[in-house]
Amino acid sequence: MTEKMPPRVRSRGPARAPGRVHWMELFFDLVFVAFVGQLAHGIHGNPGWAEFGTFVLLFFPAWWAWVNIVSVVNLLPGLSSRSLGMAMLAAMAAAGVMAAAAPHALGGRAWAFSLANAAMRAILLVLWLYRRRHTGGAAPSWRIWTYNGGTAALWLVAAALPLEGAVALWAAAILVEVSMVLVGGRLQPDAGIAGINVEHAAERLGLFVIIVLGESVFTVVTVVSTVWNPAAWLAGSLGFVVVALLGWAFFQYGTGTLNAGLERLAGRRDFGGIQLTILFMPFLLVAGVTAIAGAIATAIPAPFATLPLGSGITLGGGLALFYLTNAVVSLRFGQSAGAVLPWSIPAVALSLLLVPASRAVPAAVVLGLAVVLLLALTAYVELHHRAMARQG
């Protein structure tokens, strides 16, 4: 008896359901593990204002490119598997060049960083024009050409300029894009932000946070493996618990809030709130987690010495930024101040106290204090949720 072959999978139909993430999107995200890792090295040790400024200057264009790719794919649920795959692979190649150029993007590789960003905008231009052609509900063609074509030209010209001129054009290109998004979201929300599938957007943000937390775990394991002594095991264990508790807080409580909050904002057509909580605030959360990982990596080789001031700032400031971002998002999602402020104010204040503590006690003790703080916050939120469940 001849065994029948399974039917051939067709790639012309939609690659995904509107609210689901496709595997190729996850594959695309993997390149950002490399990008985050490249930039995180710059804030290890004792970073100062120059290192922090460099981190933000280089990370925001990558974040903004990722947000734009996620947004246009979100608005194109009808893309075939082949078309989506080709778009993701092209974007992945551009992001990979950005990641490879990042360590010297303010030096000899500025041209490569510029060209990669220009390529990313060209890919976005094609996708937005595709949406306009096939749905008719996208923004006017002049806006698409200005938003992606015009900024692609700025990045392309920047590749041929000296560093100072290149950085000025980078800033101009990002300013144009951000301004057009903010203005367009208010004047023409139906051309973009109003059509966002919040289920897909929430899942994409959650998966990106997984990547950043995964990079943090990778950093801890790598440094412990390099040093490999009992002191490093102690600091590495404490650092792992810090990252694990951040993940617990986000995925046990944050993702549910994210889904419900975005649904609430969409229901009342608060498009400014959707922009804030999808496009901008997650950048601060991701930057905070990356900064925390840098401090942990600095503490592991010398856990019984005090942390450099820069690492103390990245640890305490990163934790404060993580909880401040969650508090702002929770308030914007409609949670009452009475529910948010009792945990957010102590979390931010106590996190910032880790900065002076890092100069007074050994690094391992500071990591231990961070663990205690996170455990206390986790216990508070857990008890609060149980109390609310009993009342409900």
Short mmCIF file of C-alpha atoms in Angstrom, two decimals:
data_model
loop_
_atom_site.label_atom_id
_atom_site.label_comp_id
_atom_site.label_asym_id
_atom_site.label_seq_id
_atom_site.Cartn_x
_atom_site.Cartn_y
_atom_site.Cartn_z
CA MET A 1 0.00 0.00 0.00
CA THR A 2 1.45 3.33 -1.04
CA GLU A 3 1.74 5.87 1.75
CA LYS A 4 0.25 9.22 0.83
CA MET A 5 2.44 12.29 1.10
CA PRO A 6 1.13 15.10 3.30
CA PRO A 7 -0.43 17.96 1.38
CA ARG A 8 1.94 20.68 0.34
CA VAL A 9 1.77 23.76 2.52
CA ARG A 10 0.76 26.78 0.52
CA SER A 11 2.47 30.07 1.20
CA ARG A 12 0.02 32.35 -0.60
CA GLY A 13 -2.51 32.52 2.20
CA PRO A 14 -2.07 34.67 5.31
CA ALA A 15 0.96 33.62 7.31
CA ARG A 16 -0.69 34.18 10.67
CA ALA A 17 -3.93 34.95 12.43
CA PRO A 18 -4.28 38.70 13.16
CA GLY A 19 -3.62 38.33 16.89
CA ARG A 20 -0.81 35.79 16.68
CA VAL A 21 2.94 36.14 16.20
CA HIS A 22 4.58 34.25 13.34
CA TRP A 23 7.74 32.17 13.83
CA MET A 24 9.65 34.40 11.40
CA GLU A 25 8.95 37.38 13.63
CA LEU A 26 10.55 35.53 16.53
CA PHE A 27 13.49 34.61 14.31
CA PHE A 28 13.90 38.29 13.43
CA ASP A 29 13.95 39.21 17.12
CA LEU A 30 16.98 37.00 17.73
CA VAL A 31 19.27 39.51 16.06
CA PHE A 32 18.46 41.92 18.86
CA VAL A 33 20.04 39.53 21.35
CA ALA A 34 23.30 40.33 19.57
CA PHE A 35 22.53 44.05 19.41
CA VAL A 36 21.65 44.38 23.08
CA GLY A 37 24.72 42.35 24.02
CA GLN A 38 26.98 44.56 21.91
CA LEU A 39 25.71 47.77 23.46
CA ALA A 40 25.56 46.36 27.01
CA HIS A 41 29.34 45.96 27.05
CA GLY A 42 29.64 49.72 26.85
CA ILE A 43 27.97 50.19 30.24
CA HIS A 44 29.92 47.52 32.10
CA GLY A 45 32.58 48.61 34.59
CA ASN A 46 32.38 52.27 35.52
CA PRO A 47 30.31 53.99 32.82
CA GLY A 48 30.01 57.76 32.88
CA TRP A 49 27.81 60.24 31.06
CA ALA A 50 29.59 59.58 27.76
CA GLU A 51 28.95 55.83 27.97
CA PHE A 52 25.33 56.30 29.01
CA GLY A 53 24.80 58.83 26.21
CA THR A 54 26.37 56.49 23.67
CA PHE A 55 24.15 53.64 24.82
CA VAL A 56 20.96 55.69 24.36
CA LEU A 57 22.13 57.26 21.09
CA LEU A 58 22.79 53.88 19.49
CA PHE A 59 20.06 51.82 21.13
CA PHE A 60 17.11 54.09 20.35
CA PRO A 61 17.51 53.89 16.53
CA ALA A 62 17.56 50.09 16.83
CA TRP A 63 14.54 50.10 19.14
CA TRP A 64 12.70 52.50 16.84
CA ALA A 65 13.44 50.31 13.81
CA TRP A 66 12.13 47.28 15.71
CA VAL A 67 8.96 49.14 16.73
CA ASN A 68 8.35 50.19 13.13
CA ILE A 69 8.79 46.65 11.81
CA VAL A 70 6.44 45.30 14.48
CA SER A 71 3.85 48.00 13.71
CA VAL A 72 3.69 47.48 9.96
CA VAL A 73 3.60 43.67 10.30
CA ASN A 74 0.84 44.09 12.90
CA LEU A 75 -1.16 46.07 10.35
CA LEU A 76 -0.55 43.48 7.60
CA PRO A 77 -2.08 40.24 8.92
CA GLY A 78 -2.75 39.16 5.35
CA LEU A 79 0.93 38.87 4.39
CA SER A 80 1.75 35.47 2.94
CA SER A 81 4.28 33.26 4.66
CA ARG A 82 6.76 33.84 1.83
CA SER A 83 6.36 37.64 1.86
CA LEU A 84 6.59 37.84 5.65
CA GLY A 85 9.63 35.59 5.68
CA MET A 86 11.44 37.64 3.04
CA ALA A 87 10.68 40.88 4.86
CA MET A 88 11.88 39.50 8.19
CA LEU A 89 15.10 38.10 6.72
CA ALA A 90 15.87 41.40 4.98
CA ALA A 91 15.22 43.35 8.18
CA MET A 92 17.27 40.82 10.13
CA ALA A 93 20.24 41.36 7.79
CA ALA A 94 20.04 45.13 8.24
CA ALA A 95 19.73 44.81 12.02
CA GLY A 96 22.68 42.39 12.03
CA VAL A 97 24.91 44.98 10.35
CA MET A 98 23.72 47.55 12.90
CA ALA A 99 24.69 45.16 15.69
CA ALA A 100 28.11 44.41 14.19
CA ALA A 101 28.83 48.13 13.73
CA ALA A 102 27.51 49.17 17.15
CA PRO A 103 30.73 48.88 19.22
CA HIS A 104 32.46 51.38 16.91
CA ALA A 105 29.44 53.21 15.53
CA LEU A 106 30.82 56.47 16.93
CA GLY A 107 34.13 55.76 15.26
CA GLY A 108 35.31 53.89 12.21
CA ARG A 109 32.03 52.00 11.65
CA ALA A 110 29.69 54.98 11.63
CA TRP A 111 29.24 54.54 7.87
CA ALA A 112 28.11 50.93 8.31
CA PHE A 113 25.68 51.87 11.09
CA SER A 114 24.27 54.59 8.80
CA LEU A 115 23.91 52.29 5.78
CA ALA A 116 22.21 49.60 7.86
CA ASN A 117 19.66 52.09 9.16
CA ALA A 118 19.08 53.36 5.63
CA ALA A 119 18.45 49.77 4.48
CA MET A 120 16.01 49.23 7.35
CA ARG A 121 14.04 52.31 6.30
CA ALA A 122 13.99 51.10 2.70
CA ILE A 123 12.49 47.78 3.85
CA LEU A 124 9.89 49.65 5.87
CA LEU A 125 9.10 51.84 2.84
CA VAL A 126 8.33 48.76 0.76
CA LEU A 127 6.11 47.29 3.48
CA TRP A 128 4.14 50.50 4.02
CA LEU A 129 3.66 50.98 0.26
CA TYR A 130 2.52 47.36 0.07
CA ARG A 131 -0.05 48.05 2.79
CA ARG A 132 -1.30 51.15 1.01
CA ARG A 133 -1.67 49.27 -2.26
CA HIS A 134 -3.47 46.26 -0.82
CA THR A 135 -5.62 47.82 1.91
CA GLY A 136 -6.13 51.41 0.85
CA GLY A 137 -6.36 52.41 4.51
CA ALA A 138 -2.78 53.42 5.05
CA ALA A 139 -1.40 56.92 5.29
CA PRO A 140 -1.15 59.13 2.19
CA SER A 141 1.71 58.22 -0.12
CA TRP A 142 3.53 61.51 0.55
CA ARG A 143 3.62 60.70 4.24
CA ILE A 144 4.96 57.19 3.63
CA TRP A 145 7.65 58.48 1.26
CA THR A 146 8.63 61.21 3.72
CA TYR A 147 8.59 58.97 6.78
CA ASN A 148 10.65 56.14 5.32
CA GLY A 149 12.07 57.37 2.02
CA GLY A 150 13.14 60.78 3.31
CA THR A 151 14.70 59.41 6.47
CA ALA A 152 16.38 56.61 4.50
CA ALA A 153 18.00 59.33 2.40
CA LEU A 154 19.22 61.11 5.56
CA TRP A 155 20.80 57.90 6.87
CA LEU A 156 22.34 57.27 3.44
CA VAL A 157 23.88 60.74 3.24
CA ALA A 158 25.14 60.34 6.83
CA ALA A 159 27.27 57.38 5.70
CA ALA A 160 29.43 59.77 3.64
CA LEU A 161 29.82 62.48 6.30
CA PRO A 162 32.32 62.94 9.14
CA LEU A 163 31.11 61.65 12.49
CA GLU A 164 29.75 64.98 13.76
CA GLY A 165 27.66 65.51 10.65
CA ALA A 166 26.55 61.87 10.62
CA VAL A 167 25.30 62.01 14.21
CA ALA A 168 23.42 65.23 13.45
CA LEU A 169 21.63 63.54 10.54
CA TRP A 170 20.89 60.47 12.69
CA ALA A 171 19.19 62.72 15.23
CA ALA A 172 17.32 64.60 12.49
CA ALA A 173 16.04 61.36 10.93
CA ILE A 174 14.79 60.01 14.27
CA LEU A 175 13.22 63.39 15.14
CA VAL A 176 11.34 63.44 11.83
CA GLU A 177 10.01 59.93 12.37
CA VAL A 178 8.99 60.42 15.99
CA SER A 179 7.33 63.77 15.21
CA MET A 180 5.39 62.31 12.29
CA VAL A 181 4.21 59.37 14.39
CA LEU A 182 3.02 61.64 17.20
CA VAL A 183 1.30 64.11 14.89
CA GLY A 184 -0.15 61.40 12.67
CA GLY A 185 -1.48 59.49 15.65
CA ARG A 186 -3.47 62.55 16.66
CA LEU A 187 -4.59 63.85 13.25
CA GLN A 188 -4.96 60.60 11.28
CA PRO A 189 -5.21 57.71 13.75
CA ASP A 190 -7.24 55.59 11.31
CA ALA A 191 -4.23 55.49 8.97
CA GLY A 192 -2.18 53.54 11.47
CA ILE A 193 -2.46 53.37 15.24
CA ALA A 194 -6.24 52.84 15.26
CA GLY A 195 -5.82 49.63 13.31
CA ILE A 196 -3.26 48.07 15.67
CA ASN A 197 -4.15 44.60 16.87
CA VAL A 198 -3.48 44.93 20.58
CA GLU A 199 -3.22 41.17 21.16
CA HIS A 200 -0.39 40.89 18.63
CA ALA A 201 1.29 44.05 19.93
CA ALA A 202 1.20 42.85 23.54
CA GLU A 203 2.63 39.45 22.61
CA ARG A 204 5.43 41.04 20.57
CA LEU A 205 6.42 43.31 23.46
CA GLY A 206 6.40 40.41 25.88
CA LEU A 207 8.61 38.35 23.58
CA PHE A 208 11.05 41.22 23.21
CA VAL A 209 11.33 41.52 26.99
CA ILE A 210 12.07 37.78 27.07
CA ILE A 211 14.97 38.41 24.70
CA VAL A 212 16.41 41.18 26.86
CA LEU A 213 16.04 39.12 30.04
CA GLY A 214 17.59 36.18 28.20
CA GLU A 215 20.56 38.35 27.26
CA SER A 216 20.89 39.27 30.94
CA VAL A 217 20.94 35.59 31.96
CA PHE A 218 23.47 34.90 29.21
CA THR A 219 25.68 37.69 30.57
CA VAL A 220 25.56 36.26 34.10
CA VAL A 221 26.39 32.73 32.91
CA THR A 222 29.21 33.92 30.65
CA VAL A 223 30.93 36.01 33.31
CA VAL A 224 30.62 33.28 35.96
CA SER A 225 32.03 30.78 33.46
CA THR A 226 35.00 33.06 32.81
CA VAL A 227 35.83 33.78 36.47
CA TRP A 228 34.73 30.40 37.94
CA ASN A 229 35.35 30.60 41.67
CA PRO A 230 33.07 30.43 44.74
CA ALA A 231 32.87 34.22 45.03
CA ALA A 232 31.74 34.48 41.40
CA TRP A 233 29.18 31.72 41.99
CA LEU A 234 27.74 33.72 44.90
CA ALA A 235 27.49 36.97 42.96
CA GLY A 236 26.24 35.16 39.88
CA SER A 237 23.52 33.43 41.88
CA LEU A 238 22.37 36.72 43.37
CA GLY A 239 22.44 38.34 39.93
CA PHE A 240 20.41 35.50 38.47
CA VAL A 241 17.80 35.87 41.22
CA VAL A 242 17.55 39.61 40.45
CA VAL A 243 16.90 38.90 36.75
CA ALA A 244 14.52 36.04 37.58
CA LEU A 245 12.44 38.23 39.90
CA LEU A 246 12.23 40.95 37.26
CA GLY A 247 10.98 38.34 34.83
CA TRP A 248 8.53 37.03 37.42
CA ALA A 249 7.14 40.53 38.00
CA PHE A 250 6.72 41.22 34.29
CA PHE A 251 5.30 37.90 33.16
CA GLN A 252 3.17 37.09 36.20
CA TYR A 253 1.60 40.54 36.51
CA GLY A 254 2.75 42.83 33.72
CA THR A 255 1.58 40.89 30.67
CA GLY A 256 -1.96 40.56 31.98
CA THR A 257 -2.02 44.27 32.70
CA LEU A 258 -0.60 44.94 29.24
CA ASN A 259 -3.31 43.04 27.39
CA ALA A 260 -6.18 44.42 29.44
CA GLY A 261 -4.74 47.94 29.42
CA LEU A 262 -4.28 48.08 25.66
CA GLU A 263 -7.80 46.76 25.16
CA ARG A 264 -9.08 49.50 27.46
CA LEU A 265 -7.15 52.22 25.62
CA ALA A 266 -8.37 50.95 22.25
CA GLY A 267 -11.95 50.81 23.53
CA ARG A 268 -11.93 54.47 24.46
CA ARG A 269 -9.86 55.40 21.37
CA ASP A 270 -7.01 56.76 23.46
CA PHE A 271 -4.47 56.55 20.65
CA GLY A 272 -1.98 58.73 22.48
CA GLY A 273 -2.00 56.22 25.31
CA ILE A 274 -1.45 53.34 22.88
CA GLN A 275 1.50 55.16 21.33
CA LEU A 276 3.01 55.88 24.73
CA THR A 277 2.67 52.35 26.07
CA ILE A 278 3.68 50.50 22.88
CA LEU A 279 6.27 52.75 21.25
CA PHE A 280 8.04 54.69 23.99
CA MET A 281 7.69 53.38 27.55
CA PRO A 282 8.94 49.84 26.77
CA PHE A 283 12.22 51.37 25.58
CA LEU A 284 12.81 52.70 29.11
CA LEU A 285 11.96 49.33 30.62
CA VAL A 286 14.36 47.51 28.29
CA ALA A 287 17.09 50.09 28.90
CA GLY A 288 16.65 49.60 32.64
CA VAL A 289 16.98 45.80 32.43
CA THR A 290 20.07 46.12 30.22
CA ALA A 291 21.66 48.53 32.69
CA ILE A 292 20.99 46.13 35.58
CA ALA A 293 22.69 43.31 33.67
CA GLY A 294 25.74 45.52 33.16
CA ALA A 295 26.05 46.14 36.90
CA ILE A 296 25.71 42.43 37.65
CA ALA A 297 28.43 41.62 35.13
CA THR A 298 30.70 44.13 36.86
CA ALA A 299 29.98 42.71 40.33
CA ILE A 300 30.67 39.04 39.55
CA PRO A 301 34.49 39.22 39.12
CA ALA A 302 34.95 41.27 42.32
CA PRO A 303 31.96 40.64 44.62
CA PHE A 304 33.76 41.65 47.84
CA ALA A 305 34.86 45.03 46.51
CA THR A 306 32.60 48.04 46.25
CA LEU A 307 31.00 48.68 42.90
CA PRO A 308 32.29 51.59 40.80
CA LEU A 309 29.94 54.56 40.93
CA GLY A 310 28.82 54.02 37.34
CA SER A 311 27.75 50.43 38.07
CA GLY A 312 25.99 51.53 41.23
CA ILE A 313 24.02 53.97 39.11
CA THR A 314 23.16 51.32 36.51
CA LEU A 315 21.98 48.90 39.20
CA GLY A 316 19.91 51.28 41.31
CA GLY A 317 18.90 53.49 38.41
CA GLY A 318 18.00 50.50 36.25
CA LEU A 319 15.73 49.05 38.93
CA ALA A 320 14.15 52.46 39.53
CA LEU A 321 13.57 52.89 35.79
CA PHE A 322 12.00 49.43 35.56
CA TYR A 323 9.48 50.14 38.31
CA LEU A 324 8.87 53.76 37.31
CA THR A 325 8.04 52.63 33.78
CA ASN A 326 5.64 49.98 35.07
CA ALA A 327 3.98 52.54 37.32
CA VAL A 328 3.48 55.08 34.51
CA VAL A 329 2.08 52.42 32.19
CA SER A 330 -0.25 51.08 34.91
CA LEU A 331 -1.62 54.56 35.57
CA ARG A 332 -2.10 55.21 31.85
CA PHE A 333 -3.94 51.90 31.54
CA GLY A 334 -6.48 53.21 34.03
CA GLN A 335 -5.35 51.69 37.32
CA SER A 336 -6.01 53.95 40.27
CA ALA A 337 -3.25 55.88 41.99
CA GLY A 338 -4.28 54.17 45.21
CA ALA A 339 -3.39 50.82 43.69
CA VAL A 340 -0.15 51.89 41.97
CA LEU A 341 1.54 54.37 44.29
CA PRO A 342 1.82 52.12 47.40
CA TRP A 343 4.24 49.81 45.58
CA SER A 344 5.78 52.13 43.01
CA ILE A 345 7.00 54.94 45.28
CA PRO A 346 8.85 52.62 47.71
CA ALA A 347 10.20 50.58 44.79
CA VAL A 348 11.70 53.60 43.04
CA ALA A 349 12.98 55.23 46.24
CA LEU A 350 14.59 52.09 47.64
CA SER A 351 16.10 51.26 44.25
CA LEU A 352 17.79 54.66 44.14
CA LEU A 353 19.17 54.09 47.65
CA LEU A 354 21.21 51.24 46.20
CA VAL A 355 23.38 53.85 44.45
CA PRO A 356 24.95 55.29 47.63
CA ALA A 357 24.89 51.81 49.21
CA SER A 358 27.08 50.54 46.37
CA ARG A 359 29.86 52.86 47.48
CA ALA A 360 29.65 51.79 51.13
CA VAL A 361 29.30 47.98 51.09
CA PRO A 362 30.66 45.16 48.88
CA ALA A 363 29.04 44.41 45.54
CA ALA A 364 27.66 41.07 46.75
CA VAL A 365 25.88 42.82 49.61
CA VAL A 366 24.35 45.34 47.20
CA LEU A 367 23.09 42.49 45.02
CA GLY A 368 21.71 40.85 48.16
CA LEU A 369 19.89 44.07 49.05
CA ALA A 370 18.45 44.18 45.54
CA VAL A 371 17.20 40.61 45.98
CA VAL A 372 15.57 41.50 49.30
CA LEU A 373 13.90 44.53 47.73
CA LEU A 374 12.57 42.51 44.81
CA LEU A 375 11.35 39.70 47.07
CA ALA A 376 9.52 42.22 49.26
CA LEU A 377 7.86 43.84 46.24
CA THR A 378 6.92 40.45 44.80
CA ALA A 379 5.39 39.39 48.12
CA TYR A 380 3.44 42.66 48.37
CA VAL A 381 2.01 42.35 44.86
CA GLU A 382 1.22 38.66 45.40
CA LEU A 383 -0.66 39.38 48.63
CA HIS A 384 -2.46 42.31 47.01
CA HIS A 385 -3.61 40.12 44.11
CA ARG A 386 -4.86 37.44 46.50
CA ALA A 387 -6.74 40.03 48.55
CA MET A 388 -8.35 41.41 45.39
CA ALA A 389 -9.29 37.91 44.27
CA ARG A 390 -10.99 37.21 47.61
CA GLN A 391 -12.93 40.47 47.39
CA GLY A 392 -13.95 39.65 43.84
#
